[in-house]
Amino acid sequence: NQVVEGLKLLWPDLQIVHGRARRPQTQGSVERANSDVQNLLGSWMRESENTQWTLGLSIVQSQKKRKYRRGINTSPYNA
């Protein structure tokens, strides 16, 4: 609770949104996406010989956005 109160002080426009619990099908896709990001970051860290994963996050984000998606027939970046 103290963390949330502290965040409200930093960002007065902060709104806490309470949503429905995810269905198992949805939760699985979220977990796969998280695993994908984790694997990409791990690869980046090994290849760059860097231990600061936060530095590679923007690179991984760009890779994810530029990957072709059959469902939308393009990449999220181009969409």
mmCIF file with all atom_site columns, C-alpha atoms in Angstrom:
data_model
loop_
_atom_site.group_PDB
_atom_site.id
_atom_site.type_symbol
_atom_site.label_atom_id
_atom_site.label_alt_id
_atom_site.label_comp_id
_atom_site.label_asym_id
_atom_site.label_entity_id
_atom_site.label_seq_id
_atom_site.pdbx_PDB_ins_code
_atom_site.Cartn_x
_atom_site.Cartn_y
_atom_site.Cartn_z
_atom_site.occupancy
_atom_site.B_iso_or_equiv
_atom_site.pdbx_formal_charge
_atom_site.auth_seq_id
_atom_site.auth_comp_id
_atom_site.auth_asym_id
_atom_site.auth_atom_id
_atom_site.pdbx_PDB_model_num
ATOM 1  C CA . ASN A 1 1  ? 0.000   0.000   0.000   1.00 0.00 ? 1  ASN A CA 1
ATOM 2  C CA . GLN A 1 2  ? 2.873   2.380   0.800   1.00 0.00 ? 2  GLN A CA 1
ATOM 3  C CA . VAL A 1 3  ? 4.353   1.774   -2.667  1.00 0.00 ? 3  VAL A CA 1
ATOM 4  C CA . VAL A 1 4  ? 1.066   2.690   -4.343  1.00 0.00 ? 4  VAL A CA 1
ATOM 5  C CA . GLU A 1 5  ? 0.724   5.796   -2.189  1.00 0.00 ? 5  GLU A CA 1
ATOM 6  C CA . GLY A 1 6  ? 4.289   6.787   -3.108  1.00 0.00 ? 6  GLY A CA 1
ATOM 7  C CA . LEU A 1 7  ? 3.522   6.324   -6.796  1.00 0.00 ? 7  LEU A CA 1
ATOM 8  C CA . LYS A 1 8  ? 0.422   8.506   -6.433  1.00 0.00 ? 8  LYS A CA 1
ATOM 9  C CA . LEU A 1 9  ? 2.612   11.260  -5.011  1.00 0.00 ? 9  LEU A CA 1
ATOM 10 C CA . LEU A 1 10 ? 5.035   10.976  -7.938  1.00 0.00 ? 10 LEU A CA 1
ATOM 11 C CA . TRP A 1 11 ? 2.285   10.759  -10.567 1.00 0.00 ? 11 TRP A CA 1
ATOM 12 C CA . PRO A 1 12 ? -0.891  12.507  -9.382  1.00 0.00 ? 12 PRO A CA 1
ATOM 13 C CA . ASP A 1 13 ? -2.794  11.346  -12.488 1.00 0.00 ? 13 ASP A CA 1
ATOM 14 C CA . LEU A 1 14 ? -2.050  7.690   -11.712 1.00 0.00 ? 14 LEU A CA 1
ATOM 15 C CA . GLN A 1 15 ? -5.107  5.487   -11.922 1.00 0.00 ? 15 GLN A CA 1
ATOM 16 C CA . ILE A 1 16 ? -5.232  1.942   -10.603 1.00 0.00 ? 16 ILE A CA 1
ATOM 17 C CA . VAL A 1 17 ? -7.302  -0.288  -12.862 1.00 0.00 ? 17 VAL A CA 1
ATOM 18 C CA . HIS A 1 18 ? -8.737  -3.517  -11.560 1.00 0.00 ? 18 HIS A CA 1
ATOM 19 C CA . GLY A 1 19 ? -9.555  -5.993  -14.303 1.00 0.00 ? 19 GLY A CA 1
ATOM 20 C CA . ARG A 1 20 ? -10.909 -9.461  -14.619 1.00 0.00 ? 20 ARG A CA 1
ATOM 21 C CA . ALA A 1 21 ? -8.674  -12.425 -14.026 1.00 0.00 ? 21 ALA A CA 1
ATOM 22 C CA . ARG A 1 22 ? -7.214  -13.800 -17.234 1.00 0.00 ? 22 ARG A CA 1
ATOM 23 C CA . ARG A 1 23 ? -8.582  -16.975 -18.733 1.00 0.00 ? 23 ARG A CA 1
ATOM 24 C CA . PRO A 1 24 ? -6.100  -19.862 -18.886 1.00 0.00 ? 24 PRO A CA 1
ATOM 25 C CA . GLN A 1 25 ? -5.852  -19.507 -22.686 1.00 0.00 ? 25 GLN A CA 1
ATOM 26 C CA . THR A 1 26 ? -4.980  -15.827 -22.389 1.00 0.00 ? 26 THR A CA 1
ATOM 27 C CA . GLN A 1 27 ? -2.608  -16.401 -19.498 1.00 0.00 ? 27 GLN A CA 1
ATOM 28 C CA . GLY A 1 28 ? -0.739  -18.989 -21.568 1.00 0.00 ? 28 GLY A CA 1
ATOM 29 C CA . SER A 1 29 ? -0.164  -16.534 -24.402 1.00 0.00 ? 29 SER A CA 1
ATOM 30 C CA . VAL A 1 30 ? 1.104   -13.937 -21.930 1.00 0.00 ? 30 VAL A CA 1
ATOM 31 C CA . GLU A 1 31 ? 3.490   -16.484 -20.440 1.00 0.00 ? 31 GLU A CA 1
ATOM 32 C CA . ARG A 1 32 ? 4.767   -17.447 -23.924 1.00 0.00 ? 32 ARG A CA 1
ATOM 33 C CA . ALA A 1 33 ? 5.361   -13.789 -24.777 1.00 0.00 ? 33 ALA A CA 1
ATOM 34 C CA . ASN A 1 34 ? 7.209   -13.265 -21.485 1.00 0.00 ? 34 ASN A CA 1
ATOM 35 C CA . SER A 1 35 ? 9.317   -16.348 -22.163 1.00 0.00 ? 35 SER A CA 1
ATOM 36 C CA . ASP A 1 36 ? 10.122  -15.064 -25.645 1.00 0.00 ? 36 ASP A CA 1
ATOM 37 C CA . VAL A 1 37 ? 11.340  -11.728 -24.262 1.00 0.00 ? 37 VAL A CA 1
ATOM 38 C CA . GLN A 1 38 ? 13.363  -13.513 -21.590 1.00 0.00 ? 38 GLN A CA 1
ATOM 39 C CA . ASN A 1 39 ? 15.044  -15.740 -24.193 1.00 0.00 ? 39 ASN A CA 1
ATOM 40 C CA . LEU A 1 40 ? 15.795  -12.801 -26.512 1.00 0.00 ? 40 LEU A CA 1
ATOM 41 C CA . LEU A 1 41 ? 17.276  -10.811 -23.621 1.00 0.00 ? 41 LEU A CA 1
ATOM 42 C CA . GLY A 1 42 ? 19.367  -13.799 -22.558 1.00 0.00 ? 42 GLY A CA 1
ATOM 43 C CA . SER A 1 43 ? 20.728  -14.174 -26.085 1.00 0.00 ? 43 SER A CA 1
ATOM 44 C CA . TRP A 1 44 ? 21.485  -10.456 -26.282 1.00 0.00 ? 44 TRP A CA 1
ATOM 45 C CA . MET A 1 45 ? 23.300  -10.567 -22.935 1.00 0.00 ? 45 MET A CA 1
ATOM 46 C CA . ARG A 1 46 ? 25.451  -13.526 -24.016 1.00 0.00 ? 46 ARG A CA 1
ATOM 47 C CA . GLU A 1 47 ? 26.281  -12.088 -27.437 1.00 0.00 ? 47 GLU A CA 1
ATOM 48 C CA . SER A 1 48 ? 27.050  -8.606  -26.144 1.00 0.00 ? 48 SER A CA 1
ATOM 49 C CA . GLU A 1 49 ? 28.769  -9.952  -23.021 1.00 0.00 ? 49 GLU A CA 1
ATOM 50 C CA . ASN A 1 50 ? 26.707  -7.505  -21.007 1.00 0.00 ? 50 ASN A CA 1
ATOM 51 C CA . THR A 1 51 ? 25.106  -8.239  -17.634 1.00 0.00 ? 51 THR A CA 1
ATOM 52 C CA . GLN A 1 52 ? 22.751  -5.237  -17.636 1.00 0.00 ? 52 GLN A CA 1
ATOM 53 C CA . TRP A 1 53 ? 19.581  -6.620  -19.208 1.00 0.00 ? 53 TRP A CA 1
ATOM 54 C CA . THR A 1 54 ? 17.921  -3.197  -19.092 1.00 0.00 ? 54 THR A CA 1
ATOM 55 C CA . LEU A 1 55 ? 20.313  -1.973  -21.794 1.00 0.00 ? 55 LEU A CA 1
ATOM 56 C CA . GLY A 1 56 ? 19.125  -4.673  -24.175 1.00 0.00 ? 56 GLY A CA 1
ATOM 57 C CA . LEU A 1 57 ? 15.426  -4.182  -23.513 1.00 0.00 ? 57 LEU A CA 1
ATOM 58 C CA . SER A 1 58 ? 14.906  -1.551  -26.230 1.00 0.00 ? 58 SER A CA 1
ATOM 59 C CA . ILE A 1 59 ? 16.735  -3.755  -28.745 1.00 0.00 ? 59 ILE A CA 1
ATOM 60 C CA . VAL A 1 60 ? 14.567  -6.760  -27.889 1.00 0.00 ? 60 VAL A CA 1
ATOM 61 C CA . GLN A 1 61 ? 11.447  -4.590  -28.007 1.00 0.00 ? 61 GLN A CA 1
ATOM 62 C CA . SER A 1 62 ? 12.378  -3.436  -31.498 1.00 0.00 ? 62 SER A CA 1
ATOM 63 C CA . GLN A 1 63 ? 12.979  -7.030  -32.608 1.00 0.00 ? 63 GLN A CA 1
ATOM 64 C CA . LYS A 1 64 ? 9.569   -8.097  -31.290 1.00 0.00 ? 64 LYS A CA 1
ATOM 65 C CA . LYS A 1 65 ? 7.774   -5.197  -32.983 1.00 0.00 ? 65 LYS A CA 1
ATOM 66 C CA . ARG A 1 66 ? 9.414   -5.859  -36.351 1.00 0.00 ? 66 ARG A CA 1
ATOM 67 C CA . LYS A 1 67 ? 8.664   -9.605  -36.464 1.00 0.00 ? 67 LYS A CA 1
ATOM 68 C CA . TYR A 1 68 ? 6.114   -10.594 -39.124 1.00 0.00 ? 68 TYR A CA 1
ATOM 69 C CA . ARG A 1 69 ? 2.749   -11.719 -37.748 1.00 0.00 ? 69 ARG A CA 1
ATOM 70 C CA . ARG A 1 70 ? 0.522   -13.914 -39.913 1.00 0.00 ? 70 ARG A CA 1
ATOM 71 C CA . GLY A 1 71 ? -2.627  -12.828 -38.103 1.00 0.00 ? 71 GLY A CA 1
ATOM 72 C CA . ILE A 1 72 ? -2.231  -9.210  -39.198 1.00 0.00 ? 72 ILE A CA 1
ATOM 73 C CA . ASN A 1 73 ? -0.214  -10.011 -42.361 1.00 0.00 ? 73 ASN A CA 1
ATOM 74 C CA . THR A 1 74 ? 2.539   -7.582  -41.353 1.00 0.00 ? 74 THR A CA 1
ATOM 75 C CA . SER A 1 75 ? 4.661   -6.629  -38.352 1.00 0.00 ? 75 SER A CA 1
ATOM 76 C CA . PRO A 1 76 ? 3.215   -4.684  -35.408 1.00 0.00 ? 76 PRO A CA 1
ATOM 77 C CA . TYR A 1 77 ? 5.679   -1.911  -36.273 1.00 0.00 ? 77 TYR A CA 1
ATOM 78 C CA . ASN A 1 78 ? 4.303   -1.585  -39.809 1.00 0.00 ? 78 ASN A CA 1
ATOM 79 C CA . ALA A 1 79 ? 0.706   -1.947  -38.654 1.00 0.00 ? 79 ALA A CA 1
#
